[in-house]
Coordinates of C-alpha atoms in Angstrom, one line a residue:
Chain Z
X18 CA -10.5 24.0 -8.9
X19 CA -7.8 24.6 -6.6
X20 CA -5.6 22.2 -5.3
X21 CA -3.6 22.2 -1.8
X22 CA -0.2 20.4 -1.7
X23 CA 1.5 19.3 1.4
X24 CA 4.9 17.9 1.1
X25 CA 8.8 18.3 1.7
X26 CA 10.6 20.9 -0.2
X27 CA 14.0 19.7 -0.1
X28 CA 17.5 19.2 -1.4
X29 CA 18.4 15.9 -2.8
X30 CA 21.8 14.2 -4.2
X31 CA 21.7 11.2 -6.1
X32 CA 24.1 8.5 -7.8
X33 CA 22.5 6.6 -10.6
X34 CA 24.6 4.3 -12.8
X35 CA 24.5 7.5 -15.3
X36 CA 25.9 10.1 -12.9
X37 CA 25.9 11.8 -9.5
X38 CA 24.4 15.1 -8.7
X39 CA 25.4 17.9 -6.1
X40 CA 22.6 19.0 -3.7
X41 CA 19.6 19.7 -6.7
X42 CA 16.2 20.4 -5.8
X43 CA 14.0 17.9 -4.6
X44 CA 11.3 17.0 -2.1
X45 CA 7.8 15.3 -2.7
X46 CA 5.9 18.4 -2.5
X47 CA 8.2 20.0 -5.3
X48 CA 7.8 17.1 -7.4
X49 CA 3.9 17.0 -7.0
X50 CA 3.4 20.6 -7.2
X51 CA 5.6 20.8 -10.6
X52 CA 3.4 17.8 -11.7
X53 CA 0.1 19.1 -11.1
X54 CA 1.3 22.7 -12.1
X55 CA 1.5 21.0 -16.0
X56 CA -2.0 19.6 -15.7
X57 CA -2.6 23.1 -15.1
X58 CA -4.2 22.7 -11.8
X59 CA -4.2 25.7 -9.7
X60 CA -1.8 24.6 -6.9
X61 CA -0.6 26.0 -3.3
X62 CA 2.1 24.4 -1.9
X63 CA 2.4 24.3 1.9
X64 CA 6.0 23.1 2.9
X65 CA 9.2 24.5 5.1
X66 CA 12.6 25.2 4.0
X67 CA 15.7 26.5 5.8
X68 CA 17.9 29.7 5.0
X69 CA 20.3 27.9 3.0
X70 CA 17.5 27.2 0.3
X71 CA 18.1 29.0 -3.0
X72 CA 15.6 31.9 -4.3
X73 CA 16.2 30.6 -7.9
X74 CA 13.9 27.5 -6.7
X75 CA 11.3 29.1 -5.3
X76 CA 11.2 31.4 -8.5
X77 CA 10.9 28.4 -10.3
X78 CA 7.8 27.3 -8.8
X79 CA 6.3 30.6 -8.8
X80 CA 7.3 30.7 -12.5
X81 CA 5.2 27.7 -13.0
X82 CA 1.9 29.5 -11.2
X83 CA 2.4 27.4 -7.9
X84 CA 1.2 29.7 -5.3
X85 CA 4.4 29.2 -2.8
X86 CA 3.1 31.6 0.3
X87 CA 2.4 28.3 2.3
X88 CA 6.2 27.8 2.1
X89 CA 7.7 28.8 5.9
X90 CA 11.3 29.7 5.2
X91 CA 13.1 29.1 8.6
X92 CA 16.3 31.5 8.5
X93 CA 18.6 30.0 10.9
X94 CA 17.7 26.4 10.1
X95 CA 18.6 24.1 7.2
X96 CA 16.4 22.5 4.1
X97 CA 15.5 18.9 4.7
X98 CA 18.3 16.6 2.9
X99 CA 18.2 13.3 1.2
X100 CA 20.9 11.8 -0.6
X101 CA 20.7 8.4 -2.2
X102 CA 22.3 5.7 -4.5
X103 CA 20.6 3.6 -7.2
X104 CA 22.0 0.1 -8.3
X105 CA 22.1 -1.6 -11.4
X106 CA 18.7 -0.8 -13.6
X107 CA 17.2 1.2 -10.7
X108 CA 15.8 -1.4 -9.3
X109 CA 16.8 -0.9 -5.7
X110 CA 18.5 2.0 -4.0
X111 CA 20.2 3.0 -0.5
X112 CA 19.8 5.9 1.1
X113 CA 23.4 7.2 1.9
X114 CA 22.0 10.1 4.0
X115 CA 19.0 11.7 5.4
X116 CA 19.3 15.0 7.3
X117 CA 15.6 16.2 8.4
X118 CA 16.6 19.8 9.5
X119 CA 13.8 21.9 9.0
X120 CA 11.4 18.7 8.2
X121 CA 11.7 17.5 11.8
X122 CA 9.9 20.0 13.7
X123 CA 7.4 20.3 10.6
X124 CA 4.2 22.2 12.1
X125 CA 2.2 23.0 8.8
X126 CA 0.0 26.1 8.8
X127 CA -2.4 26.1 6.4
X128 CA -2.8 29.7 5.5
X129 CA -6.3 30.9 5.9
X130 CA -7.3 31.3 2.2
X131 CA -6.4 27.8 1.6
X132 CA -8.6 26.3 4.1
X133 CA -11.3 25.9 1.5
X134 CA -9.5 24.2 -1.2
X135 CA -11.6 21.6 -2.8
X136 CA -8.7 19.3 -3.5
X137 CA -6.2 17.9 -1.0
X138 CA -3.0 16.2 -1.7
X139 CA -1.0 15.2 1.3
X140 CA 2.8 14.2 0.0
X141 CA 5.0 11.4 1.8
X142 CA 4.9 12.8 5.6
X143 CA 4.8 11.7 8.9
X144 CA 1.0 10.8 9.3
X145 CA 0.2 12.9 12.1
X146 CA 1.8 15.8 9.9
X147 CA -0.6 14.6 7.1
X148 CA -3.5 14.6 9.8
X149 CA -2.8 18.4 11.3
X150 CA -3.5 19.4 7.5
X151 CA -6.6 17.9 7.3
X152 CA -7.9 18.7 10.7
X153 CA -7.0 22.5 9.6
X154 CA -9.5 22.8 6.6
X155 CA -12.7 24.6 7.1
X156 CA -14.7 21.5 5.5
X157 CA -14.0 18.1 4.4
X158 CA -12.4 18.6 0.9
X159 CA -14.0 17.1 -2.3
X160 CA -11.3 14.8 -2.4
X161 CA -7.8 14.0 -0.3
X162 CA -5.2 12.0 -2.0
X163 CA -2.5 10.6 0.5
X164 CA 1.1 9.3 -0.5
X165 CA 2.7 7.6 2.1
X166 CA 6.1 4.8 2.7
X167 CA 7.1 2.0 4.7
X168 CA 9.1 3.7 6.8
X169 CA 6.0 4.8 8.5
X170 CA 4.5 1.9 8.9
X171 CA 7.2 0.5 10.1
X172 CA 7.3 3.4 13.1
X173 CA 4.2 4.9 13.2
X174 CA 1.4 2.2 12.4
X175 CA -1.6 3.6 14.6
X176 CA -1.1 7.3 13.7
X177 CA -0.7 6.3 9.9
X178 CA -4.0 4.1 10.0
X179 CA -5.8 7.0 11.9
X180 CA -4.7 9.3 9.2
X181 CA -5.7 6.5 6.1
X182 CA -9.1 6.6 7.7
X183 CA -10.0 10.2 6.8
X184 CA -8.7 10.2 3.4
X185 CA -10.7 9.4 -0.3
X186 CA -7.8 8.0 -2.1
X187 CA -4.3 6.3 -1.1
X188 CA -1.5 6.3 -3.5
X189 CA 1.4 3.7 -2.6
X190 CA 3.7 1.2 -4.6
X191 CA 2.7 -2.5 -4.6
X192 CA 5.5 -2.9 -1.6
X193 CA 3.8 -0.8 0.3
X194 CA 0.3 -2.2 -0.4
X195 CA 1.5 -5.7 0.5
X196 CA 3.0 -4.2 3.6
X197 CA 0.1 -2.2 4.9
X198 CA -2.3 -5.5 3.9
X199 CA -0.6 -7.9 4.7
X200 CA -1.3 -9.7 1.5
X201 CA 0.4 -10.6 -1.3
X202 CA -2.3 -10.5 -3.9
X203 CA -2.9 -6.9 -5.2
X204 CA -6.3 -7.8 -5.3
X205 CA -6.7 -8.7 -1.6
X206 CA -4.5 -5.9 -0.7
X207 CA -6.4 -3.0 -2.7
X208 CA -9.7 -4.6 -0.6
X209 CA -8.4 -4.7 2.9
X210 CA -6.8 -1.3 2.3
X211 CA -10.1 -0.1 1.0
X212 CA -11.2 -1.3 4.3
X213 CA -9.3 1.2 6.2
X214 CA -10.7 4.1 4.5
X215 CA -9.9 4.8 1.1
X216 CA -12.3 4.5 -1.5
X217 CA -10.1 4.6 -4.1
X218 CA -6.8 2.7 -4.0
X219 CA -3.6 3.5 -6.4
X220 CA -0.7 0.7 -6.5
X221 CA 1.9 2.2 -8.2
X222 CA 4.4 -0.6 -10.1
X223 CA 6.7 1.4 -11.4
X224 CA 7.9 0.4 -14.9
X225 CA 5.1 -2.1 -14.8
X226 CA 2.5 0.6 -14.6
X227 CA -0.4 1.4 -11.7
X228 CA -3.5 0.0 -10.8
X229 CA -6.7 2.1 -9.7
X230 CA -8.9 0.0 -7.6
X231 CA -12.4 1.4 -6.6
X232 CA -15.4 -0.7 -5.3
X233 CA -15.3 -3.7 -7.6
X234 CA -13.3 -1.4 -10.6
X235 CA -10.1 -2.0 -11.3
X236 CA -8.4 0.1 -14.1
X237 CA -4.8 -0.2 -15.4
X238 CA -2.4 2.5 -16.8
X239 CA 0.8 0.9 -18.7
X240 CA 3.7 2.8 -17.8
X241 CA 5.6 4.6 -21.1
X242 CA 8.1 2.4 -22.6
X243 CA 11.3 4.4 -22.6
X244 CA 14.6 4.2 -24.1
X245 CA 16.5 4.8 -20.6
X246 CA 15.7 5.6 -17.2
X247 CA 18.2 7.9 -15.7
X248 CA 16.6 8.8 -12.3
X249 CA 13.6 7.3 -10.6
X250 CA 13.8 9.7 -7.9
X251 CA 10.4 11.7 -7.5
X252 CA 8.9 9.2 -10.0
X253 CA 5.8 8.1 -7.5
X254 CA 5.4 11.9 -6.2
X255 CA 5.2 13.1 -9.8
X256 CA 2.8 10.4 -10.5
X257 CA 0.2 11.4 -7.4
X258 CA 0.7 15.3 -8.4
X259 CA -0.2 14.2 -12.2
X260 CA -3.1 12.2 -11.0
X261 CA -4.4 15.0 -8.0
X262 CA -3.9 17.6 -10.4
X263 CA -5.9 16.5 -13.5
X264 CA -8.7 15.9 -11.1
X265 CA -8.6 19.1 -9.7
X266 CA -8.3 20.9 -13.1
X267 CA -11.4 19.1 -14.2
X268 CA -13.2 19.0 -11.3
X269 CA -14.5 15.9 -11.9
X270 CA -13.8 12.8 -9.1
X271 CA -15.9 10.3 -11.1
X272 CA -14.0 6.7 -11.7
X273 CA -14.1 7.6 -15.6
X274 CA -12.1 10.5 -14.9
X275 CA -10.0 8.9 -12.7
X276 CA -8.9 6.3 -15.5
X277 CA -8.1 9.7 -17.5
X278 CA -6.2 11.0 -14.5
X279 CA -4.0 7.8 -14.1
X280 CA -2.8 7.8 -17.7
X281 CA -1.6 11.4 -17.2
X282 CA 0.0 10.9 -14.0
X283 CA 1.8 7.7 -15.9
X284 CA 2.8 10.3 -18.5
X285 CA 4.2 12.8 -16.2
X286 CA 5.9 10.1 -14.1
X287 CA 7.5 9.2 -17.6
X288 CA 9.1 12.5 -18.2
X289 CA 10.5 12.7 -14.3
X290 CA 12.6 9.6 -14.8
X291 CA 14.3 10.4 -18.0
X292 CA 16.4 13.3 -16.1
X293 CA 17.8 13.8 -12.9
X294 CA 15.7 15.4 -10.2
X295 CA 13.5 17.6 -11.3
X296 CA 15.2 18.8 -14.4
X297 CA 12.4 16.4 -16.6
X298 CA 9.6 18.1 -15.1
X299 CA 11.0 21.8 -15.3
X300 CA 10.1 22.2 -19.4
X301 CA 7.4 20.0 -20.8
X302 CA 6.2 21.0 -24.0
X303 CA 2.3 20.3 -24.4
X304 CA 3.0 18.5 -27.8
X305 CA 5.2 15.9 -25.9
X306 CA 2.6 15.8 -23.3
X307 CA 0.2 14.8 -26.0
X308 CA 2.1 12.8 -28.1
X309 CA 2.7 10.4 -24.9
X310 CA -0.9 10.6 -24.1
X311 CA -1.6 9.1 -27.4
X312 CA 1.2 6.5 -27.1
X313 CA -0.2 5.3 -23.8
X314 CA -3.6 4.9 -25.0
X315 CA -2.6 3.3 -28.0
X316 CA -0.8 0.4 -25.7
X317 CA -3.7 -0.5 -24.5
X318 CA -6.5 0.4 -27.3
X319 CA -8.7 -2.8 -27.8
Chain D
X28 CA -7.0 -23.0 -39.9
X29 CA -4.7 -25.9 -38.1
X30 CA -2.3 -25.5 -36.0
X31 CA 0.7 -27.7 -35.8
X32 CA 2.3 -27.9 -32.0
X33 CA 5.6 -28.9 -31.5
X34 CA 7.0 -29.6 -27.8
X35 CA 7.6 -31.7 -24.9
X36 CA 5.0 -33.8 -23.2
X37 CA 6.3 -34.7 -20.0
X38 CA 6.2 -35.8 -16.5
X39 CA 6.8 -32.8 -13.8
X40 CA 7.0 -32.9 -10.2
X41 CA 6.3 -29.4 -8.5
X42 CA 6.4 -28.1 -4.7
X43 CA 5.1 -24.5 -4.1
X44 CA 4.6 -23.1 -0.7
X45 CA 1.1 -24.3 -1.5
X46 CA 1.9 -27.8 -1.7
X47 CA 4.1 -30.5 -3.5
X48 CA 2.8 -33.0 -6.7
X49 CA 4.4 -36.4 -7.4
X50 CA 4.7 -36.9 -11.0
X51 CA 2.1 -35.0 -12.9
X52 CA 1.4 -34.5 -16.2
X53 CA 3.4 -31.8 -17.7
X54 CA 5.6 -30.2 -20.9
X55 CA 5.5 -27.2 -22.9
X56 CA 3.7 -29.0 -26.0
X57 CA 0.8 -30.2 -23.4
X58 CA 0.0 -26.9 -22.1
X59 CA 0.2 -25.3 -25.5
X60 CA -2.1 -27.7 -26.9
X61 CA -4.6 -27.7 -24.4
X62 CA -4.3 -23.6 -24.5
X63 CA -5.1 -23.9 -27.9
X64 CA -7.9 -26.5 -27.7
X65 CA -9.8 -24.0 -25.7
X66 CA -10.0 -21.7 -28.4
X67 CA -11.4 -24.1 -30.5
X68 CA -8.1 -24.6 -32.5
X69 CA -7.6 -27.7 -35.0
X70 CA -4.6 -28.7 -32.8
X71 CA -1.8 -31.7 -33.9
X72 CA 0.8 -32.0 -31.3
X73 CA 4.5 -33.7 -32.4
X74 CA 6.3 -34.7 -29.5
X75 CA 7.7 -37.8 -27.9
X76 CA 7.1 -39.7 -24.5
X77 CA 8.3 -43.4 -23.0
X78 CA 6.7 -46.5 -22.4
X79 CA 5.9 -45.0 -18.9
X80 CA 3.7 -42.7 -20.1
X81 CA 0.5 -43.4 -18.7
X82 CA -2.5 -43.9 -21.3
X83 CA -4.9 -41.9 -19.4
X84 CA -3.0 -38.3 -20.0
X85 CA -3.0 -39.1 -23.8
X86 CA -6.9 -39.8 -23.7
X87 CA -7.1 -36.8 -21.6
X88 CA -5.5 -34.8 -24.5
X89 CA -7.4 -36.5 -27.3
X90 CA -10.7 -35.9 -25.5
X91 CA -9.7 -32.1 -26.0
X92 CA -9.5 -32.4 -29.9
X93 CA -6.3 -32.7 -29.6
X94 CA -4.6 -34.8 -32.4
X95 CA -2.0 -36.7 -31.2
X96 CA -0.6 -39.2 -33.9
X97 CA 2.3 -37.2 -34.0
X98 CA 3.1 -38.2 -30.3
X99 CA 6.0 -40.9 -30.6
X100 CA 5.9 -43.4 -27.9
X101 CA 9.6 -45.3 -27.5
X102 CA 8.4 -48.3 -25.2
X103 CA 11.8 -49.2 -23.8
X104 CA 12.9 -45.2 -22.8
X105 CA 11.3 -43.1 -20.3
X106 CA 9.2 -39.7 -20.6
X107 CA 10.9 -36.4 -19.9
X108 CA 11.2 -35.5 -16.3
X109 CA 11.2 -32.1 -14.9
X110 CA 11.1 -31.4 -11.1
X111 CA 11.3 -28.0 -9.6
X112 CA 10.8 -26.1 -6.3
X113 CA 9.4 -22.8 -6.0
X114 CA 10.3 -20.2 -3.5
X115 CA 7.9 -17.3 -1.6
X116 CA 5.7 -15.6 -3.7
X117 CA 6.9 -17.9 -6.8
X118 CA 9.1 -15.0 -8.3
X119 CA 12.0 -17.5 -8.4
X120 CA 12.3 -21.2 -8.5
X121 CA 15.2 -23.8 -8.2
X122 CA 15.4 -26.7 -10.9
X123 CA 15.8 -30.1 -8.6
X124 CA 15.6 -32.7 -11.5
X125 CA 16.2 -32.6 -15.3
X126 CA 15.7 -36.1 -16.7
X127 CA 15.7 -35.6 -20.7
X128 CA 15.2 -39.1 -21.2
X129 CA 13.2 -39.7 -24.6
X130 CA 14.0 -35.9 -25.4
X131 CA 17.5 -35.9 -25.3
X132 CA 17.4 -37.6 -28.9
X133 CA 14.2 -36.4 -30.0
X134 CA 14.1 -36.2 -33.7
X135 CA 10.7 -35.0 -34.6
X136 CA 9.0 -36.5 -38.0
X137 CA 6.4 -34.2 -39.0
X138 CA 3.5 -36.6 -40.3
X139 CA 3.0 -36.4 -44.2
X140 CA -0.5 -35.0 -43.2
X141 CA 0.5 -32.3 -41.0
X142 CA 3.3 -30.5 -43.6
X143 CA 1.1 -28.0 -44.9
X144 CA -0.7 -26.9 -41.6
X145 CA -0.7 -23.0 -41.8
X146 CA 0.3 -22.4 -38.3
X147 CA 3.0 -23.6 -36.7
X148 CA 3.8 -23.2 -32.8
X149 CA 7.2 -24.3 -31.6
X150 CA 7.5 -25.2 -28.2
X151 CA 10.6 -24.6 -26.1
X152 CA 13.2 -27.3 -27.0
X153 CA 16.7 -27.2 -28.4
X154 CA 16.6 -24.6 -31.6
X155 CA 18.1 -27.3 -33.7
X156 CA 15.0 -29.4 -33.2
X157 CA 12.9 -26.5 -33.6
X158 CA 14.4 -25.8 -37.2
X159 CA 13.8 -29.4 -38.5
X160 CA 10.4 -28.8 -37.8
X161 CA 10.7 -25.7 -39.9
X162 CA 12.3 -27.8 -42.7
X163 CA 9.9 -30.5 -43.0
X164 CA 7.2 -28.4 -44.1
X165 CA 6.1 -28.2 -47.5
X166 CA 5.8 -25.0 -47.8
X167 CA 6.6 -21.9 -45.4
X168 CA 3.3 -21.6 -42.8
X169 CA 1.3 -18.7 -42.8
X170 CA 2.9 -17.9 -39.3
X171 CA 5.4 -19.4 -37.1
X172 CA 5.6 -18.7 -33.7
X173 CA 8.3 -20.3 -31.2
X174 CA 9.0 -20.0 -27.5
X175 CA 12.7 -20.3 -26.4
X176 CA 14.6 -19.8 -22.8
X177 CA 17.9 -19.0 -21.6
X178 CA 19.2 -22.2 -21.6
X179 CA 19.1 -22.1 -25.0
X180 CA 21.1 -18.7 -25.0
X181 CA 23.8 -19.8 -22.8
X182 CA 24.5 -23.0 -24.6
X183 CA 23.4 -22.9 -28.3
X184 CA 23.7 -19.3 -29.3
X185 CA 24.4 -19.7 -33.2
X186 CA 21.8 -22.3 -33.4
X187 CA 19.3 -20.3 -31.8
X188 CA 19.9 -17.3 -33.7
X189 CA 19.7 -19.2 -37.2
X190 CA 15.9 -20.8 -35.9
X191 CA 14.9 -17.4 -34.6
X192 CA 15.5 -16.0 -38.0
X193 CA 13.1 -18.2 -39.7
X194 CA 9.6 -17.3 -37.3
X195 CA 7.7 -14.8 -37.6
X196 CA 6.6 -14.2 -33.6
X197 CA 8.9 -14.9 -30.7
X198 CA 7.5 -15.5 -27.4
X199 CA 9.8 -14.8 -24.4
X200 CA 9.9 -13.1 -21.1
X201 CA 11.4 -10.2 -20.0
X202 CA 14.8 -11.4 -18.6
X203 CA 15.3 -13.7 -21.4
X204 CA 14.5 -10.7 -24.2
X205 CA 17.1 -8.9 -22.2
X206 CA 19.5 -11.6 -22.6
X207 CA 18.7 -12.3 -26.1
X208 CA 19.3 -8.6 -26.8
X209 CA 21.8 -7.2 -24.5
X210 CA 19.2 -4.3 -24.2
X211 CA 17.9 -3.3 -20.6
X212 CA 15.1 -1.1 -21.8
X213 CA 12.2 -3.5 -23.5
X214 CA 11.4 -0.9 -26.4
X215 CA 15.3 -1.6 -27.2
X216 CA 15.1 -5.1 -26.4
X217 CA 11.8 -5.8 -28.9
X218 CA 13.6 -3.6 -31.5
X219 CA 17.0 -5.7 -31.7
X220 CA 15.2 -8.8 -31.5
X221 CA 12.7 -7.8 -34.2
X222 CA 15.9 -7.0 -36.3
X223 CA 17.2 -11.1 -35.9
X224 CA 13.9 -11.9 -37.9
X225 CA 10.6 -12.0 -36.2
X226 CA 8.3 -9.0 -37.4
X227 CA 6.3 -9.7 -33.9
X228 CA 8.0 -9.8 -30.4
X229 CA 6.1 -10.7 -27.5
X230 CA 7.8 -9.9 -24.2
X231 CA 5.8 -11.8 -21.2
X232 CA 6.1 -10.2 -17.9
X233 CA 4.4 -12.7 -15.5
X234 CA 2.1 -10.9 -13.4
X235 CA 3.1 -7.7 -14.9
X236 CA 1.1 -8.8 -18.0
X237 CA 2.8 -8.9 -21.7
X238 CA 4.1 -6.5 -24.2
X239 CA 3.3 -7.2 -28.1
X240 CA 5.6 -5.5 -30.7
X241 CA 5.4 -5.2 -34.4
X242 CA 7.0 -2.4 -36.3
X243 CA 6.7 0.7 -34.1
X244 CA 3.3 -0.7 -32.5
X245 CA 3.2 -1.8 -29.2
X246 CA 0.0 -3.1 -27.5
X247 CA -0.1 -4.2 -23.9
X248 CA -2.3 -6.7 -22.1
X249 CA -2.5 -6.6 -18.4
X250 CA -2.1 -10.0 -16.4
X251 CA -5.7 -11.2 -14.5
X252 CA -5.4 -10.2 -11.0
X253 CA -5.9 -13.5 -9.1
X254 CA -6.8 -14.0 -5.5
X255 CA -3.7 -16.5 -5.4
X256 CA -1.4 -18.2 -7.9
X257 CA -0.7 -21.7 -6.7
X258 CA 1.7 -22.8 -9.6
X259 CA 3.2 -20.8 -12.3
X260 CA 4.5 -23.9 -14.3
X261 CA 3.5 -24.0 -17.9
X262 CA 2.0 -20.5 -17.7
X263 CA 4.2 -19.3 -20.3
X264 CA 3.4 -22.2 -22.7
X265 CA -0.3 -21.9 -21.6
X266 CA 0.2 -18.2 -23.1
X267 CA 1.8 -19.1 -26.1
X268 CA -0.5 -21.6 -26.8
X269 CA -3.3 -19.5 -26.2
X270 CA -2.2 -16.7 -28.5
X271 CA -1.4 -19.4 -31.3
X272 CA -4.7 -20.8 -30.8
X273 CA -6.7 -18.0 -31.0
X274 CA -4.7 -16.6 -34.4
X275 CA -5.2 -20.1 -35.8
X276 CA -9.1 -20.5 -34.7
X277 CA -9.4 -17.1 -36.8
X278 CA -7.0 -17.5 -39.4
X279 CA -6.6 -13.7 -38.8
X280 CA -2.8 -12.5 -38.1
X281 CA -3.7 -8.8 -38.2
X282 CA -1.9 -6.6 -35.8
X283 CA -5.5 -6.1 -34.6
X284 CA -6.3 -9.7 -34.2
X285 CA -3.0 -10.2 -32.4
X286 CA -4.1 -7.8 -29.6
X287 CA -7.2 -9.8 -29.2
X288 CA -5.0 -13.3 -29.1
X289 CA -2.9 -11.1 -26.7
X290 CA -5.5 -11.1 -24.2
X291 CA -7.0 -14.3 -25.2
X292 CA -3.4 -15.6 -23.9
X293 CA -3.5 -13.7 -20.4
X294 CA -7.0 -15.0 -19.6
X295 CA -5.4 -18.8 -20.5
X296 CA -2.6 -18.3 -18.2
X297 CA -4.5 -17.1 -15.4
X298 CA -6.2 -20.3 -15.3
X299 CA -3.1 -22.3 -15.5
X300 CA -1.2 -20.8 -12.4
X301 CA -4.4 -21.1 -10.3
X302 CA -4.4 -25.0 -9.9
X303 CA -1.0 -27.5 -10.1
X304 CA 0.0 -28.4 -13.3
X305 CA -2.3 -28.8 -15.8
X306 CA -5.1 -29.3 -13.5
X307 CA -6.3 -25.5 -14.0
X308 CA -6.9 -26.3 -17.9
X309 CA -8.3 -29.3 -18.2
X310 CA -12.2 -28.2 -17.2
X311 CA -12.5 -24.5 -17.9
X312 CA -16.0 -23.5 -18.5
X313 CA -16.4 -20.9 -21.6
X314 CA -18.7 -18.8 -19.3
X315 CA -15.3 -18.5 -17.1
X316 CA -13.1 -17.5 -20.0
X317 CA -15.6 -14.9 -21.2
X318 CA -16.1 -13.4 -17.8
X319 CA -12.3 -13.4 -17.5
X320 CA -12.5 -11.8 -20.9
X321 CA -14.7 -8.9 -20.0
X322 CA -12.7 -8.1 -16.9
X323 CA -9.8 -8.0 -18.8
X324 CA -10.9 -5.8 -21.2
X325 CA -12.4 -3.4 -18.5
X326 CA -9.3 -3.6 -17.1
X327 CA -7.6 -1.6 -19.9
X328 CA -11.0 0.6 -21.2
X329 CA -10.5 3.9 -21.5

């Protein structure tokens, strides 16, 4: 089945203890689409970029089989730009620059032929933009997955709650889950968040793995143990993209299949963090994916 | 098979955001012994207390089937006392008081009838005290498990390395593993620590679960998701005790059985943190242990 992805396509400039980049390809929509394309999902991307956005990046997305006709190019404006600096051990980061540019007035137009797409993945964006996408669909998709972040909890609480009430799966990190629910216990947090609408709650804990909650069921996927992490940028988006892509490819949204999708998501995120930006996601060998999937299963085989 | 436990039996006074205790039963040897007694291991405890140590606590240990003839009582001295205060969400604590008392000159004497014990669990103690115990054994036990902490890395590095080189399993937390190895990646850390001697390395990550490394194999046990954590004191000792007790009871030290032992350890630690001090460990229903074991397995069933 097809997967409609809505999310930013951006320029990032990243500094980590391992190095520094100029403007490179970034954005939630980019990471999500790349990750889901590896799951062999049929991906359609809705986004917006400026006239400064390099053609080679659009070509890269196309080369991965991603349908980019939903990317609006505003020739006289500039692409969304984010710059950040990670501290020791990557556990915290400072945002150095955020230039919204085209994203500031992003009004997503879902192309007619996308409006029946069965799987919808809403990357981290303003909750009203996310909702506008849902409202353009001809019918409720089989599964809507959303990502969000603390910024929207701080600034657009009511809008955010409204959007959350319309989705099936929410994917957020542990701090965000705690902020959203007001509960420190992730068990309680997931329960409260589920009462806000989503029947499935994913809580990402970075190097500590991820949790999948649905009704009384819980599944835990560990994170791959890696020799080193170069750049965590996009890991959460990659995770969400791997999850949604896996489900869309199979068309199966059972809890059993979601377990597998979570493991797949964890594997994809492990590739993302090993290189700067999207570099780790551009060329992944299917054998490498299979090997890591086997290693991850082995870690929890009992 | 029998399990010889060496570790402190102490008084603790604990303050957490949920409350405050007077002097209550504590000490690594206590938590380890209690946890391993639930695994139905045949536990012998070597320790030292002062004349101020209440008989009811010795009776408690005895009532759990723990052989306490190796606990030396020094009538004219005082029991080891530790007091600590946990901050928000239990992620950090301050030590308020440490009175070594009898522990300052602890010279463990292993009773003759314990010297052939097949399983030896060395609780967190000065590494030279730990080594003295190993050296008193008639022959190398089938399995020696040790716990330690950053304090000994800071103050007795050479002694610590010597003791580590003599054990089969080391159980430490993630920060300690990083300090001991000089590696941030836990994968690299475990490899380096294993080169120091122990064929098996356990890295505890508190609420984030625990890792078991042996040669190229890795197993991950999640932590139970709990509604609330009242007091983390003794959780690491309880974990180690559950692990060693499970292995001693079965007599099987294969990696497969160690996976099961790690899950058991995680379950025992979950009971520990739900109440103050040893309270959570005193009366655990076998059904409750079984239920949590099932829930934990379910969390990683794939």
